[in-house]
Coordinates of C-alpha atoms in Angstrom, one line a residue:
M1 CA 35.1 68.8 23.6
V2 CA 33.4 69.4 27.0
K3 CA 34.1 66.9 29.7
L4 CA 32.6 66.4 33.1
R5 CA 35.5 65.7 35.4
L6 CA 36.9 66.1 39.0
K7 CA 38.7 69.3 40.1
R8 CA 40.7 68.9 43.3
C9 CA 40.1 71.2 46.2
G10 CA 40.8 71.1 49.9
R11 CA 44.0 70.9 51.8
K12 CA 46.9 68.5 51.9
Q13 CA 45.9 64.9 52.8
R14 CA 42.3 66.0 52.9
A15 CA 41.1 66.3 49.3
V16 CA 37.6 67.1 48.2
Y17 CA 36.6 67.3 44.6
R18 CA 34.3 69.5 42.6
I19 CA 32.6 68.0 39.6
V20 CA 32.9 70.5 36.8
A21 CA 32.1 70.9 33.1
I22 CA 35.4 71.9 31.5
N23 CA 37.1 72.0 28.1
G24 CA 38.8 68.7 27.5
R25 CA 42.2 70.3 26.7
S26 CA 42.3 72.3 30.0
R27 CA 44.4 71.2 32.9
R28 CA 42.9 69.8 36.1
E29 CA 42.8 73.1 37.9
G30 CA 41.9 75.1 34.8
R31 CA 39.0 77.4 34.3
D32 CA 35.7 75.5 34.4
L33 CA 32.6 76.3 32.4
R34 CA 30.3 75.4 35.3
K35 CA 30.3 73.6 38.7
V36 CA 27.8 70.8 38.6
G37 CA 28.6 68.8 41.7
F38 CA 30.7 68.0 44.8
Y39 CA 32.4 64.8 45.9
D40 CA 34.0 64.1 49.3
P41 CA 35.7 60.6 49.2
I42 CA 36.6 60.7 52.9
N43 CA 33.1 61.2 54.2
N44 CA 31.6 59.6 51.1
Q45 CA 29.3 62.5 50.4
T46 CA 28.1 63.5 47.0
H47 CA 26.0 66.5 45.9
L48 CA 25.0 66.7 42.2
N49 CA 23.2 69.3 40.2
V50 CA 21.2 66.9 38.2
P51 CA 19.6 69.3 35.7
A52 CA 23.0 70.8 34.9
I53 CA 24.5 67.4 34.3
L54 CA 21.6 66.3 32.1
Y55 CA 22.0 69.6 30.1
F56 CA 25.7 69.0 29.4
L57 CA 25.1 65.3 28.6
D58 CA 22.4 66.4 26.2
K59 CA 24.9 68.7 24.5
G60 CA 27.4 65.9 24.0
A61 CA 29.7 66.2 27.0
Q62 CA 31.8 63.2 27.9
L63 CA 32.2 61.8 31.4
T64 CA 35.4 60.7 32.9
R65 CA 35.5 57.2 34.4
T66 CA 35.3 58.4 38.0
V67 CA 32.5 60.9 37.3
H68 CA 30.7 58.1 35.4
D69 CA 30.9 55.8 38.4
I70 CA 29.7 58.6 40.8
S71 CA 26.8 59.5 38.5
K72 CA 25.8 55.8 38.1
K73 CA 25.6 55.4 41.9
A74 CA 23.4 58.6 42.1
G75 CA 21.1 57.3 39.4
I76 CA 21.7 60.0 36.8
F77 CA 21.3 57.6 33.9
T78 CA 17.9 56.4 34.9
E79 CA 16.8 60.1 34.9
L80 CA 18.4 60.6 31.6
S81 CA 16.5 57.7 30.1
L82 CA 13.2 58.9 31.6
N83 CA 13.8 62.4 30.1
Q84 CA 14.5 60.9 26.7
T85 CA 11.3 58.8 26.7
K86 CA 9.2 61.6 28.0
F87 CA 9.9 63.9 25.1
Y88 CA 9.6 61.5 22.2

């Protein structure tokens, strides 16, 4: 199962996270399928590749709780509902 989750980067006491699509059985720093975003909790910055996230969600990927909250603040789910109503 593919999951969208955080991958820790940065230095000690100064963590930044990449939002990646990764196999659910892989470890946190394991090999990812694709990088789909970036999150800096210290500066409260977020950069998301919305088409890539929507692609993985369409294929059945699961979001972790933290990535779900980040995506909700960014408005990913409104775009997802707009895309679903547009095609049907």
